[in-house]
Structure formats: structure tokens, C-alpha cells
């Protein structure tokens, strides 16, 4: 998808058409086959930065770190539905820390491109990195401190409340929720499933590389109850369309038998979440919950990482959200063992003088 053919980006962000180098950089990424959603995110982040440059009257090709800092400040002070009082980055006003990081990435990559083209000598955004300790060694922070929060997962009571609402949903929505949890699927992975990805005999499904976040294909299992629900849905789907292809289809009058979009599924989950009084529940919550449950069951970290489709266990650690009760139980078990050992050793020590005196 070259930028010329993707005129929608320029239509949505006219500023991109006013900066030749920016348009050229986006075209390179598009021609390299980056996912459309990635290109959209890059276009948005870069366009917002270019607008800030235009407001202060600086050519982005020669902009300094101070101009990038002004862009970051604008992001942190942008009005938010969360609140009006700015306490810190990610405090409830302005964009969330993760969103700010997302906006900065395309700006940093854009300047990397300008350096490679010989148009700049340094990158005003920079990146955090670690160097061996010494005269100038140690940890060097990035432009914006990165905050990593534990994912939110529902309590057992909250999960039951969600299931009670979901019970009244059409079979398509119920099986999608079941698969999203059973196989720890991301939203795009779930909505992109095709009929040929299913292996009902082995109760597994294939997550194709082209729809995953890191382009790694994997095969994951699903449970017997989900298999029953899936069979019911396939019979229902046959009444909408007998054609092979996208597994989950729209049933609306306007888009009947068309593939279900990511945004439609997000709206479905949002509606269910609000009905269950769980506004924090999202399409990614089922993935968090599944990986956390696997950790609670004693799965090893590398096994969870493989199941989740992570390249490294570092990514998996973010998703394993053990509750305080789980940690307290582990601590209590460990302390019980240590206590028993110490008592045993004290008993052995106390016996020694007695034995010596008896001699």
C-alpha cells in the first residue's frame, strides 16, 4: 500500500501532504509491507507532530529536541475525559503514558530516516539505552519515562457478573468470548479467524502469522465446552452463509454475511461490559485473564510465552497478574517451610548439649 494509493491518510491528515519527507518516509514503511493499522498509527503520530512544528514555525527536518519536548508537553496537557487536573504524566489528564509513547515512536523513526538520508546528524528524540557502567555509563532514560502497569483482570464475582450478561447474547458473541479467553486471543487474531483455521477433531485453531502482533504463527487448543458452543455457532453460520472464509460474520441488515469488523466486536464487548458494570473490561481482558489463570495453575513461564505467542518471556511477565492473595499464599507456604526448618535445626542444636553432658 503506497501512500499514493492510500490517499485516505492524506485526506485524514492533510499536513502529511505539505511535508515531502514525511510522505516519503510513510511510503517506505507502507511499501515494506507494514500492517495498515501500523501505518495508520504512524501517520497519526507524525501528523500531530508536524502540526506542532507548523504552529511554532519550524521546519521539522531541522527541528531540535526543544521542539520535540514541546510536542510531548502538548500531549500531556491535551484535554482528557478522565479529568482536568494535571499531576503527572498519566495522572488522569492528557493522554495516557502508553499513548504518548505510541505518538513518539513514529517521530523517532522519522528522524532515523532523515539521518540515513544524510539530512541530519542526530536524532532529537533519542531512545533510552543501557551502557556499561564507567565514567559515563549506566542507565540513560528515554525522552519520556516509560510506565508499565499491571493489566487489570476481573475478580471471580466480576467475572460471574459478566457471564450472566453474556448468557443472553447471540451464540456468535458467546463463542467469541469463549475463544478469546480459551486461546488468549488478541482482538485482531479473534476477528481474523477463518473456517480453515479450525481443527475440531483436535480442538485446536491456527493463528496465522499475518494477523499476529509479532508475525509468529501458532496453534492453540480450546476446551470441550467451547467446542460445543462452536459447533452450535457453525450450524447457525450455515444459515447466513455456506461459503468458506471468515469465521465470524455480521448479521446486520446492512452488512449481512460480511466479515465482522474489529470495531463491531469492540462495541459488542463494550456493551456487555457496561451492562455488567465493568467499564474496565475490554477485548484484551480475556487474554490477560487466561494468561494469569495459566500462571496460577503452575504453568512455566516459557510455556505461557509460547501459548501467548510472545517472542520473549519479558513480554509475558507483563500479562501475568497474580493477585495479592496468590502472592500471600505463596509467601505463607514458603514461610511455613522456613519456619519448620528453623525449628528442626533449633531442636537438633538443643539436643547436642544434652548428649554431651550425658557422656
XYZ file of C-alpha atoms in Angstrom:
359
model
C 0.000 0.000 0.000
C 1.925 3.052 -1.173
C 0.970 6.423 0.160
C -0.204 7.476 -3.290
C -2.743 4.651 -3.351
C -3.560 5.246 0.308
C -4.831 8.744 -0.286
C -7.084 8.332 2.724
C -4.149 9.126 5.012
C -3.565 12.484 3.346
C -7.303 13.156 3.328
C -7.436 12.442 7.053
C -4.180 14.255 7.832
C -3.666 16.998 5.187
C -0.454 18.090 6.936
C 1.239 14.957 5.577
C 0.788 16.264 2.049
C 2.593 19.501 2.955
C 5.803 17.753 4.032
C 7.507 15.790 1.274
C 9.971 13.979 3.524
C 7.227 12.820 5.883
C 5.167 11.462 2.988
C 8.270 9.755 1.601
C 9.024 8.103 4.954
C 5.475 6.771 5.318
C 5.564 5.457 1.754
C 8.718 3.474 2.543
C 7.090 1.820 5.546
C 3.945 1.054 3.570
C 5.952 -0.426 0.693
C 7.825 -2.623 3.183
C 4.517 -4.298 3.954
C 3.751 -2.924 7.396
C 0.224 -3.643 8.586
C -2.379 -0.988 7.643
C -3.126 -0.336 11.320
C 0.581 0.289 11.970
C 0.755 2.753 9.080
C -2.359 4.496 10.383
C -0.787 4.832 13.841
C 2.483 6.137 12.367
C 0.597 8.622 10.207
C -1.376 9.944 13.143
C 1.628 10.352 15.451
C 3.751 12.038 12.802
C 0.898 14.267 11.621
C 0.285 15.550 15.137
C 3.995 16.341 15.487
C 4.092 18.144 12.123
C 1.162 20.300 13.206
C 3.069 21.364 16.322
C 6.086 22.229 14.134
C 3.872 24.339 11.873
C 2.383 26.178 14.841
C 5.825 27.214 16.104
C 7.097 27.909 12.590
C 9.926 25.383 12.364
C 10.837 23.018 9.552
C 10.583 19.505 11.085
C 13.711 18.441 9.173
C 15.807 20.842 11.266
C 13.738 20.832 14.473
C 15.568 20.483 17.778
C 14.988 18.496 20.946
C 13.203 21.540 22.359
C 10.583 21.285 19.606
C 10.077 17.591 20.345
C 9.729 18.450 24.030
C 7.036 20.993 23.129
C 5.194 18.206 21.292
C 5.399 15.963 24.376
C 4.125 18.790 26.556
C 1.167 19.285 24.227
C 0.326 15.580 24.512
C 0.490 15.590 28.310
C -1.744 18.665 28.570
C -4.282 17.662 25.963
C -7.813 17.737 27.480
C -8.982 14.305 28.558
C -12.298 12.840 29.623
C -10.507 11.469 32.705
C -10.047 14.791 34.414
C -8.733 18.346 34.292
C -6.008 18.393 36.940
C -2.514 17.660 35.663
C -0.499 15.997 38.441
C 1.938 13.952 36.362
C 2.165 12.202 33.039
C -0.593 9.578 33.047
C -2.294 11.064 36.118
C -5.784 11.342 34.658
C -5.440 14.323 32.357
C -3.828 14.359 28.964
C -3.012 11.234 27.014
C -2.017 8.067 28.830
C 1.684 7.232 29.053
C 1.317 4.311 26.637
C -0.415 6.572 24.095
C 2.310 9.196 24.412
C 4.913 6.519 23.769
C 2.925 5.449 20.694
C 2.882 9.011 19.350
C 6.636 9.449 19.866
C 7.705 6.254 18.086
C 6.926 7.467 14.520
C 8.658 10.789 15.239
C 11.808 8.971 16.344
C 11.687 6.644 13.318
C 11.149 9.625 11.014
C 14.357 11.229 12.287
C 16.206 7.918 11.955
C 15.168 8.029 8.291
C 16.426 11.601 7.884
C 19.787 10.597 9.380
C 20.061 7.663 6.975
C 19.298 10.034 4.102
C 22.083 12.359 5.215
C 19.705 15.205 6.112
C 20.523 15.241 9.835
C 23.390 14.227 12.072
C 21.453 13.374 15.219
C 18.013 12.290 16.382
C 16.294 14.865 18.642
C 14.043 12.197 20.117
C 16.710 9.698 21.138
C 15.957 6.445 22.909
C 16.620 5.032 26.344
C 19.526 2.599 26.470
C 21.901 0.897 28.885
C 25.669 1.232 28.630
C 28.338 -0.444 30.811
C 28.997 1.475 33.982
C 32.018 3.696 33.990
C 32.741 7.341 33.661
C 29.613 7.913 31.560
C 27.985 4.516 31.860
C 24.715 3.413 33.383
C 21.054 3.726 32.524
C 20.096 6.513 30.100
C 16.430 7.428 30.150
C 14.326 7.923 27.093
C 12.642 11.228 26.310
C 9.526 10.217 28.272
C 9.733 7.802 31.217
C 8.011 4.551 30.297
C 5.402 3.415 32.808
C 4.427 -0.246 32.769
C 1.204 -1.010 34.588
C -0.097 -4.401 35.547
C -3.110 -5.379 33.447
C -6.491 -5.217 35.112
C -8.355 -8.508 35.481
C -11.807 -9.077 36.994
C -12.386 -10.786 40.328
C -14.335 -14.036 40.390
C -17.504 -12.132 41.325
C -16.994 -9.628 38.494
C -16.348 -12.433 36.007
C -19.583 -14.157 37.031
C -21.432 -10.855 36.593
C -20.049 -10.586 33.046
C -21.004 -14.177 32.240
C -24.539 -13.539 33.476
C -24.902 -10.706 30.964
C -23.152 -12.667 28.206
C -25.564 -15.570 28.657
C -28.256 -13.510 26.931
C -26.061 -12.756 23.899
C -26.360 -14.428 20.463
C -24.304 -17.592 20.020
C -21.724 -15.776 17.879
C -20.862 -13.347 20.664
C -20.748 -16.109 23.266
C -18.387 -18.304 21.267
C -16.158 -15.318 20.519
C -15.836 -14.552 24.221
C -15.135 -18.210 24.917
C -12.409 -18.466 22.263
C -10.889 -15.125 23.274
C -10.412 -16.498 26.787
C -9.648 -20.149 25.971
C -6.919 -19.359 23.434
C -5.791 -15.976 24.860
C -6.517 -14.327 21.516
C -5.934 -10.695 20.720
C -8.829 -8.817 19.136
C -7.401 -8.929 15.603
C -6.483 -12.611 15.941
C -10.023 -13.449 17.000
C -11.822 -11.417 14.346
C -9.473 -12.668 11.613
C -10.144 -16.374 12.212
C -11.206 -18.296 9.109
C -13.117 -21.536 8.803
C -9.992 -23.325 7.564
C -8.113 -22.305 10.732
C -10.255 -24.664 12.820
C -9.418 -28.303 13.585
C -12.496 -29.526 15.509
C -11.141 -33.076 15.685
C -8.161 -31.979 17.768
C -9.945 -28.959 19.235
C -7.239 -26.579 18.054
C -7.122 -23.443 15.965
C -4.352 -21.888 13.921
C -3.471 -18.252 14.465
C -1.943 -17.159 11.160
C 1.318 -15.211 11.203
C -0.090 -12.317 9.183
C -2.691 -11.464 11.835
C -0.435 -11.712 14.888
C 1.322 -8.795 16.506
C 4.826 -10.229 16.018
C 4.184 -12.226 12.820
C 4.620 -15.584 14.585
C 2.152 -18.343 13.698
C 0.941 -20.610 16.476
C -1.566 -23.415 17.070
C -3.545 -23.242 20.303
C -6.166 -25.522 21.885
C -9.658 -24.737 23.100
C -11.782 -26.530 25.669
C -14.551 -29.086 25.150
C -17.326 -26.679 26.333
C -16.080 -24.098 23.833
C -16.097 -26.834 21.175
C -19.785 -27.485 21.835
C -20.547 -23.782 21.578
C -18.504 -23.552 18.380
C -20.455 -26.415 16.785
C -23.679 -24.589 17.608
C -22.342 -21.432 16.005
C -21.175 -23.219 12.849
C -24.691 -24.587 12.374
C -26.052 -21.071 12.842
C -23.438 -19.614 10.478
C -24.507 -22.004 7.734
C -27.891 -20.256 7.704
C -26.141 -16.950 6.978
C -23.533 -18.185 4.508
C -22.249 -21.593 3.455
C -19.118 -20.127 1.909
C -15.784 -20.862 3.499
C -13.776 -17.886 4.640
C -14.034 -15.503 7.617
C -15.410 -17.415 10.589
C -17.347 -14.628 12.269
C -19.890 -12.829 10.124
C -22.013 -9.742 10.569
C -25.739 -10.357 10.919
C -26.895 -6.794 10.467
C -29.146 -5.894 7.555
C -26.595 -3.547 6.123
C -23.559 -5.866 6.242
C -25.141 -9.294 6.445
C -22.663 -12.141 5.767
C -19.739 -9.697 5.650
C -16.714 -10.316 7.926
C -17.201 -8.967 11.429
C -15.001 -5.892 11.902
C -12.704 -5.167 14.823
C -14.751 -2.115 15.711
C -18.027 -4.031 15.788
C -16.536 -6.583 18.154
C -15.187 -3.806 20.368
C -18.666 -2.283 20.545
C -20.169 -5.657 21.468
C -17.690 -6.172 24.305
C -18.148 -2.600 25.489
C -21.911 -3.032 25.619
C -21.614 -6.261 27.610
C -19.054 -4.714 29.966
C -21.233 -1.702 30.743
C -24.280 -3.909 31.286
C -22.225 -5.890 33.831
C -20.999 -2.627 35.449
C -17.402 -3.418 34.448
C -16.261 -0.365 32.454
C -12.616 -1.508 32.582
C -13.378 -4.771 30.808
C -12.107 -4.700 27.206
C -11.424 -7.030 24.303
C -7.939 -7.647 25.747
C -9.115 -8.503 29.276
C -9.897 -12.116 28.375
C -6.288 -12.559 27.209
C -4.964 -11.098 30.463
C -7.246 -13.342 32.479
C -6.322 -16.505 30.567
C -2.564 -15.982 30.921
C -2.938 -15.142 34.599
C -5.007 -18.293 35.179
C -2.325 -20.379 33.453
C 0.241 -18.903 35.835
C -1.998 -19.696 38.784
C -2.236 -23.293 37.579
C 1.523 -23.562 37.729
C 2.441 -23.312 34.037
C 6.084 -22.472 33.473
C 6.859 -19.028 32.128
C 8.261 -20.221 28.802
C 5.162 -22.377 28.204
C 2.871 -19.392 28.804
C 5.012 -17.274 26.465
C 4.697 -19.897 23.716
C 0.938 -20.168 24.244
C 0.577 -16.385 24.102
C 2.768 -16.006 21.028
C 5.421 -13.870 22.727
C 8.971 -13.798 21.394
C 10.417 -13.452 24.878
C 9.325 -14.166 28.430
C 9.830 -10.481 29.254
C 6.621 -9.689 27.377
C 4.804 -12.492 29.195
C 5.676 -11.093 32.610
C 3.550 -8.020 31.860
C 0.474 -10.174 31.367
C 0.888 -12.386 34.426
C -1.052 -10.507 37.026
C -1.014 -12.632 40.140
C -3.351 -11.246 42.783
C -2.171 -10.205 46.216
C -3.939 -13.245 47.670
C -1.982 -15.567 45.356
C 1.272 -13.933 46.386
C 0.293 -14.055 50.059
C -0.474 -17.782 49.779
C 2.911 -18.429 48.158
C 4.632 -16.371 50.842
C 2.775 -18.206 53.629
C 3.745 -21.603 52.188
C 7.355 -20.501 51.896
C 7.404 -19.094 55.421
C 5.849 -22.279 56.808
C 8.645 -24.312 55.230
C 11.323 -21.936 56.513
C 9.755 -21.920 59.984
C 9.630 -25.716 60.093
C 13.253 -25.914 59.002
C 14.398 -23.411 61.611
C 12.504 -25.228 64.383
C 14.027 -28.524 63.269
C 17.524 -27.052 63.308
C 16.928 -25.487 66.741
C 15.758 -28.869 68.030
C 18.945 -30.506 66.751
C 21.110 -27.842 68.350
C 19.304 -28.168 71.684
C 19.887 -31.922 71.694
C 23.656 -31.625 71.330
C 24.495 -30.233 74.818
C 22.294 -32.867 76.433
C 24.072 -35.667 74.613
C 27.473 -34.182 75.506
C 26.516 -33.852 79.196
C 25.327 -37.459 79.260
C 28.769 -38.581 78.200
